[in-house]
PDB file of C-alpha atoms in Angstrom:
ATOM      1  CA  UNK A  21      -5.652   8.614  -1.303  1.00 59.00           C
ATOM      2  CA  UNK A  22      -8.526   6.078  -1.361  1.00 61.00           C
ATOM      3  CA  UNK A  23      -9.845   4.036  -4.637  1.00 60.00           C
ATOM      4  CA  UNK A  24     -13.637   2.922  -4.711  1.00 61.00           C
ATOM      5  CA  UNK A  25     -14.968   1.509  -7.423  1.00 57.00           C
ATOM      6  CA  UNK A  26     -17.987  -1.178  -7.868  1.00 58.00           C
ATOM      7  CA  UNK A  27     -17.105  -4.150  -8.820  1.00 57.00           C
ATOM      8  CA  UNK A  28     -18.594  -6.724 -10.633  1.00 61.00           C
ATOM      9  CA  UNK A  29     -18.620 -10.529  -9.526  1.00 65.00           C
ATOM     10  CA  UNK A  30     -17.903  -9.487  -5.881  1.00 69.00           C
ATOM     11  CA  UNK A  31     -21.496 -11.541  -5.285  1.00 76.00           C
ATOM     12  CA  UNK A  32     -20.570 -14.691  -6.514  1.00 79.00           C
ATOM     13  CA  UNK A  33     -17.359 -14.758  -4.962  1.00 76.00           C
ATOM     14  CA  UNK A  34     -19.328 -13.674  -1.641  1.00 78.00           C
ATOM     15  CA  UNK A  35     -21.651 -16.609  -1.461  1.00 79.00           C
ATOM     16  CA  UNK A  36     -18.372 -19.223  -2.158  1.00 80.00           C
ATOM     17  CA  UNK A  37     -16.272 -17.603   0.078  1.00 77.00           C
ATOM     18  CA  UNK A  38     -19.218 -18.595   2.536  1.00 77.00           C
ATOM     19  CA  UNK A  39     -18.356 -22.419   2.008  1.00 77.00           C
ATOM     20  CA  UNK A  40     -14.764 -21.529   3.838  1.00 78.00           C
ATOM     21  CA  UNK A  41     -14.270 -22.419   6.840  1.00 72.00           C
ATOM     22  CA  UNK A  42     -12.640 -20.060   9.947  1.00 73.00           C
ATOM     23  CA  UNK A  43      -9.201 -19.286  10.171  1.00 71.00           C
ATOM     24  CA  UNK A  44      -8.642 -20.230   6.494  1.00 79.00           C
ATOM     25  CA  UNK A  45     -10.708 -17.110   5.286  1.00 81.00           C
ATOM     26  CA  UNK A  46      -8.438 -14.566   6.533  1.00 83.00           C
ATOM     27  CA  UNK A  47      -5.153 -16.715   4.635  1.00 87.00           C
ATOM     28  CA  UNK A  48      -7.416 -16.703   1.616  1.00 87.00           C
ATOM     29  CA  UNK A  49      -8.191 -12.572   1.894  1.00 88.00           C
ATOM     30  CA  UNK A  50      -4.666 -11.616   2.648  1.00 90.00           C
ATOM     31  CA  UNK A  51      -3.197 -13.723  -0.050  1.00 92.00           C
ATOM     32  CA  UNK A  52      -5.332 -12.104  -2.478  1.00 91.00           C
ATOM     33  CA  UNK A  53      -4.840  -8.542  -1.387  1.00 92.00           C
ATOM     34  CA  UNK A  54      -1.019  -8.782  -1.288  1.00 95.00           C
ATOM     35  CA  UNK A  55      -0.823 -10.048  -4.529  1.00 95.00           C
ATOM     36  CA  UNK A  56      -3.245  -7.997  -5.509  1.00 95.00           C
ATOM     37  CA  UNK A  57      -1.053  -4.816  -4.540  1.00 96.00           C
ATOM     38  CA  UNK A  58       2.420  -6.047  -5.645  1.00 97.00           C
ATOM     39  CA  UNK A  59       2.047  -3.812  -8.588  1.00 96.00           C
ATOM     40  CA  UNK A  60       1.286  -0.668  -6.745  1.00 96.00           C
ATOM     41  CA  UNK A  61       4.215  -1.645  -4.266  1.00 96.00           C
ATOM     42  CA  UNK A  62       6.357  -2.216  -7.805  1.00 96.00           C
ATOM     43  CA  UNK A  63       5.108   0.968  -9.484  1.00 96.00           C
ATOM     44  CA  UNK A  64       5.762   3.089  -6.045  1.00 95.00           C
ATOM     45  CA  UNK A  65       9.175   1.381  -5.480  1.00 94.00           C
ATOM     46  CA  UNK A  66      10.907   2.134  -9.318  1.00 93.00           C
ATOM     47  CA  UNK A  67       8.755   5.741  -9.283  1.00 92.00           C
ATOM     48  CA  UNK A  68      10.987   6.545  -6.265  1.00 92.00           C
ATOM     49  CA  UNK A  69      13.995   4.781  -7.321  1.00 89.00           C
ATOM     50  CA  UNK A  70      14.162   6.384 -10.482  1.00 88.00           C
ATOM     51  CA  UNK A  71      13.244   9.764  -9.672  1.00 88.00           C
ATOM     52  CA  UNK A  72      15.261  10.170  -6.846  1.00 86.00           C
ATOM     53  CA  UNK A  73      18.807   9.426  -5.490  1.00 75.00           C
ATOM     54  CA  UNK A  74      18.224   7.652  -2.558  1.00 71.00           C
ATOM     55  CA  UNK A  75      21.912   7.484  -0.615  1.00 69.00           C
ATOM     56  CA  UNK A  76      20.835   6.104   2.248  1.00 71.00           C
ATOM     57  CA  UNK A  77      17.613   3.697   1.448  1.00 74.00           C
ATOM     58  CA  UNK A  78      15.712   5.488   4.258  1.00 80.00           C
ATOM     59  CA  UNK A  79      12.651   6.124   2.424  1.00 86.00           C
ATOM     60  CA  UNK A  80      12.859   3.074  -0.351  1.00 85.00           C
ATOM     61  CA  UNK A  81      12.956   0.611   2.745  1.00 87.00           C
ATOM     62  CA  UNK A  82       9.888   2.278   4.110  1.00 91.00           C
ATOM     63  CA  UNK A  83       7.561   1.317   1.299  1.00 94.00           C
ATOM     64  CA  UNK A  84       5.569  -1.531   2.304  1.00 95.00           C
ATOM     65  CA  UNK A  85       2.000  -3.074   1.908  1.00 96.00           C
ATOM     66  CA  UNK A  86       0.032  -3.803   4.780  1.00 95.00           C
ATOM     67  CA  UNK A  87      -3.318  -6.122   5.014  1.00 93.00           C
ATOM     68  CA  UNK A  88      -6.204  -5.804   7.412  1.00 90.00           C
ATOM     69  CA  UNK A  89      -9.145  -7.828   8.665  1.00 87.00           C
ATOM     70  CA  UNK A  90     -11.984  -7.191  10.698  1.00 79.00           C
ATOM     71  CA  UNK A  91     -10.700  -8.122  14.365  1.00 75.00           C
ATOM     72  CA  UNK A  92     -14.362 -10.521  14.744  1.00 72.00           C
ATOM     73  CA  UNK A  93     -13.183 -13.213  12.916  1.00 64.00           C
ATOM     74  CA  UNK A  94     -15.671 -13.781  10.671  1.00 69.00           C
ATOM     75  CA  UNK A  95     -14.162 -12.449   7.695  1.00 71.00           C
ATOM     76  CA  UNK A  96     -15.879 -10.995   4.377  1.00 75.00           C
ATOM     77  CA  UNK A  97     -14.698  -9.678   1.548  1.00 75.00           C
ATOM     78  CA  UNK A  98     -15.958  -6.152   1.851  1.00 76.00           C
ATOM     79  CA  UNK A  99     -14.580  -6.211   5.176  1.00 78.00           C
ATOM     80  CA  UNK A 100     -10.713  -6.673   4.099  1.00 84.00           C
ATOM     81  CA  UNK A 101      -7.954  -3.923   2.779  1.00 88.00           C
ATOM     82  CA  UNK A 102      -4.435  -4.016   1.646  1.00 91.00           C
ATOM     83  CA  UNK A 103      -2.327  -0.915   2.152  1.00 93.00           C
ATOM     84  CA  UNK A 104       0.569   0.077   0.189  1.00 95.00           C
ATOM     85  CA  UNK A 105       2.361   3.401   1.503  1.00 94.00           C
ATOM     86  CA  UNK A 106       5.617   4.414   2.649  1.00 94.00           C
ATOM     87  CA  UNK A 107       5.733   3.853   6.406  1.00 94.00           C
ATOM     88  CA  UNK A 108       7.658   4.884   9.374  1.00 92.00           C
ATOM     89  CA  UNK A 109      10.717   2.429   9.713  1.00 87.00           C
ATOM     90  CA  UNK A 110      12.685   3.350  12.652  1.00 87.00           C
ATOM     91  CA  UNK A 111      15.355   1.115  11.976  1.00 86.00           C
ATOM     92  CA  UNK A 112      16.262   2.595   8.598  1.00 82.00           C
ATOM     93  CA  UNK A 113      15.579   5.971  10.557  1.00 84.00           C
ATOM     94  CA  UNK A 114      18.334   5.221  13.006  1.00 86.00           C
ATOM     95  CA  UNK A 115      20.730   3.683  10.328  1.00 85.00           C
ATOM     96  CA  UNK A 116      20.763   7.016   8.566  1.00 83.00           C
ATOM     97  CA  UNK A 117      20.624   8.697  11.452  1.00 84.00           C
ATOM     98  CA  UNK A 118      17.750  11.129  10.233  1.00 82.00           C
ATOM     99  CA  UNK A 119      15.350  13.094  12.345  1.00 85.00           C
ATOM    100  CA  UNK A 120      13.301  13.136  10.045  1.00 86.00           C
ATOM    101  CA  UNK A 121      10.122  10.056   9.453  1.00 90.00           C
ATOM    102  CA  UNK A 122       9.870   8.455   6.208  1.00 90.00           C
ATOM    103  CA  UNK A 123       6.368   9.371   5.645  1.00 93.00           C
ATOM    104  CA  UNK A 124       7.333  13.131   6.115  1.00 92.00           C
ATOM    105  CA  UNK A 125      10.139  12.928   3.759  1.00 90.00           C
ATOM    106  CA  UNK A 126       7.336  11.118   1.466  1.00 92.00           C
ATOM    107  CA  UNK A 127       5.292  13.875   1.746  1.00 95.00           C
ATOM    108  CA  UNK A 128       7.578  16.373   0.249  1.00 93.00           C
ATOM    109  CA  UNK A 129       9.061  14.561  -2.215  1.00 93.00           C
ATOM    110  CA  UNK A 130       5.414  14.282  -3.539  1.00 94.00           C
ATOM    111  CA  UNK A 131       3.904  17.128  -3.108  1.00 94.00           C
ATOM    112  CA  UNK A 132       6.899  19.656  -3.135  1.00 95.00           C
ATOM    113  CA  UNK A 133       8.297  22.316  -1.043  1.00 94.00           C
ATOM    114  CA  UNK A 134       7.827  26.084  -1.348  1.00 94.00           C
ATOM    115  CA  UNK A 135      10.926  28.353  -0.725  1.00 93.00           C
ATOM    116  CA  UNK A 136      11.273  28.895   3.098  1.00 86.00           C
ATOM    117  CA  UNK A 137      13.915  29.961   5.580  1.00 85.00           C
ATOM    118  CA  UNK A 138      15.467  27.054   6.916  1.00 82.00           C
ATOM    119  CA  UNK A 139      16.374  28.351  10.508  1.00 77.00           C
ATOM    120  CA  UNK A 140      13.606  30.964  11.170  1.00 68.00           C
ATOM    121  CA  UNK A 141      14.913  31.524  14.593  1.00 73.00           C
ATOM    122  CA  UNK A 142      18.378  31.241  14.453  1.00 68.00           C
ATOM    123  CA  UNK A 143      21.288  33.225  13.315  1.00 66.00           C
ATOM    124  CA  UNK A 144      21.578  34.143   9.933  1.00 72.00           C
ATOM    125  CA  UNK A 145      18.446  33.843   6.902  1.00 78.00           C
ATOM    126  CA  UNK A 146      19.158  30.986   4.602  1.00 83.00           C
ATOM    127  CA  UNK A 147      16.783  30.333   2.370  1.00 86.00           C
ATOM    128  CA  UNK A 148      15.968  27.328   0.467  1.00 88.00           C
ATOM    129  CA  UNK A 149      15.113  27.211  -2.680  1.00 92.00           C
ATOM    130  CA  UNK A 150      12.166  24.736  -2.818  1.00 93.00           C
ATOM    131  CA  UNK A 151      11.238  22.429  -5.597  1.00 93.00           C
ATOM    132  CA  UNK A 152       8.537  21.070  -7.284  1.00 94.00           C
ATOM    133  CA  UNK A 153       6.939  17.667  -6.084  1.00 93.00           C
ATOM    134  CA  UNK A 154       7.491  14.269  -8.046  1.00 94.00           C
ATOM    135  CA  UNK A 155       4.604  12.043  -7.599  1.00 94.00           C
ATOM    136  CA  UNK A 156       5.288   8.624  -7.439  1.00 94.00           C
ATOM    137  CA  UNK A 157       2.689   7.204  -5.006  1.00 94.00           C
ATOM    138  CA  UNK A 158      -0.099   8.742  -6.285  1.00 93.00           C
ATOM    139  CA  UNK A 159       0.356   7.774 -10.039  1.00 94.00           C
ATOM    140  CA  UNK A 160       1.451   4.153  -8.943  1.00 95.00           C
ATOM    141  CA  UNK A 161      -2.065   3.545  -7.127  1.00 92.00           C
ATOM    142  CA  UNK A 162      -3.927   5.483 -10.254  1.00 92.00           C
ATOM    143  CA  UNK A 163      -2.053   4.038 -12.785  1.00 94.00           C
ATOM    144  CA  UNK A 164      -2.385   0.215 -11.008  1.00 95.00           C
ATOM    145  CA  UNK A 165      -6.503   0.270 -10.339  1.00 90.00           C
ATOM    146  CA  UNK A 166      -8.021  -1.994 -13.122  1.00 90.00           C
ATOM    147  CA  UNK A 167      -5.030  -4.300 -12.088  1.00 94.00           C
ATOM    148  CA  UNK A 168      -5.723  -4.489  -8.448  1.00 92.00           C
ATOM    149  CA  UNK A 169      -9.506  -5.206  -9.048  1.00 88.00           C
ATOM    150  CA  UNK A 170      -9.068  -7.393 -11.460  1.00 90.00           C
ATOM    151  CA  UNK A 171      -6.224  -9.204 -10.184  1.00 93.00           C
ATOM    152  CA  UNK A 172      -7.977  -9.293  -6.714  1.00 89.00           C
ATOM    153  CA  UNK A 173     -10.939 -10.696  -8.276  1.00 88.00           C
ATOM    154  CA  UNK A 174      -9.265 -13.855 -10.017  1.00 91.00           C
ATOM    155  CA  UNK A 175      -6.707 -14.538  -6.765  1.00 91.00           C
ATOM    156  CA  UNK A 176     -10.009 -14.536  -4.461  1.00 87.00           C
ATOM    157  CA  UNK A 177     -11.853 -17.115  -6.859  1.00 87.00           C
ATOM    158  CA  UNK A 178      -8.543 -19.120  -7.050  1.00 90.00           C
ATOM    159  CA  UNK A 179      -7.692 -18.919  -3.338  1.00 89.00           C
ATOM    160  CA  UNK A 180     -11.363 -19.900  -2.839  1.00 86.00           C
ATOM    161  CA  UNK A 181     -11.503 -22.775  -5.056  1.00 87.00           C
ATOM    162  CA  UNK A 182      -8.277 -23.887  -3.471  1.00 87.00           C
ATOM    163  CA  UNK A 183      -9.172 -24.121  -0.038  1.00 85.00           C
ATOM    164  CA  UNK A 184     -12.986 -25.542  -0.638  1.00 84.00           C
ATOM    165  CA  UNK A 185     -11.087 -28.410  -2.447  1.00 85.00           C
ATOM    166  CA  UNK A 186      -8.764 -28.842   1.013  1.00 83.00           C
ATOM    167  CA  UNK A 187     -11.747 -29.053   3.081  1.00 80.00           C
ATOM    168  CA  UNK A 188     -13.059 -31.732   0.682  1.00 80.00           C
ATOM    169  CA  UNK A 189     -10.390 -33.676   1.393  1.00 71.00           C
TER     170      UNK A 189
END
């Protein structure tokens, strides 16, 4: 799922972020964008945690939040995106000793599962039942949007502010 919106401001805070110099850009972008989606991460982690049992912390150790920058170097700020998802984590994987990846298991969990056979070409027809999907990473990024916009907003013109003062110095 991807959120667009237009955003008001983004302008203003385009020409300052100009007055930053190199390396100091992509600190400033990343900073804002994780903080940014903490409450997405938050709202995905206690969706899951309270709508599931989760014995073996497979999938609730896979939820992360991810940045990304353009690979030039001369950052932007329409050019930057945080991530928050569940993730394959290999080493929760192996701890559990599951087959199965944590964005699969995600998957289902979300969307649901209609009754199927579970060993079509084996012995014997068992069937399982299904069930009906529990979203909890789509309402945490709906429910979180004004947030991450708005809190992206005031963490770029803080970050901003913050490192034009260093470079003052």
């Amino acid at each position: 799922m991807k959120i667009t919106a237009e955003v008001l401001g983004l302008k203003e805070l385009e020409k300052q972020f100009e007055k930053v110099a190199g390396a100091t850009k992509g600190k400033v972008l990343r900073s804002a964008l994780r903080k940014a989606a903490k409450p997405v991460h938050n709202d995905m982690q206690s969706g899951f945690d309270s709508s599931f049992n989760s014995q073996t912390g497979h999938l609730s150790e896979s939820i992360k939040t991810k940045t990304a920058l353009n690979k030039k170097g001369n950052h932007s700020i329409y050019d930057a995106a945080a991530y928050v998802g569940v993730y394959p984590n290999k080493k929760a994987q192996a701890a559990t000793g599951s087959n199965l990846p944590a964005p699969l298991i995600a998957f289902w969990l979300e969307t649901g599962v209609k009754p199927h056979l579970l060993n079509p070409k084996g012995l014997g027809n068992l069937m399982h039942p299904g069930f009906a999907g529990v979203p909890f990473i789509r309402t945490a990024l709906i429910n979180n949007e004004a947030k991450v916009i708005s809190t992206t907003k005031e963490e770029l013109a803080k970050g901003i502010e913050r490192a034009i003062k260093r470079q003052q110095k």
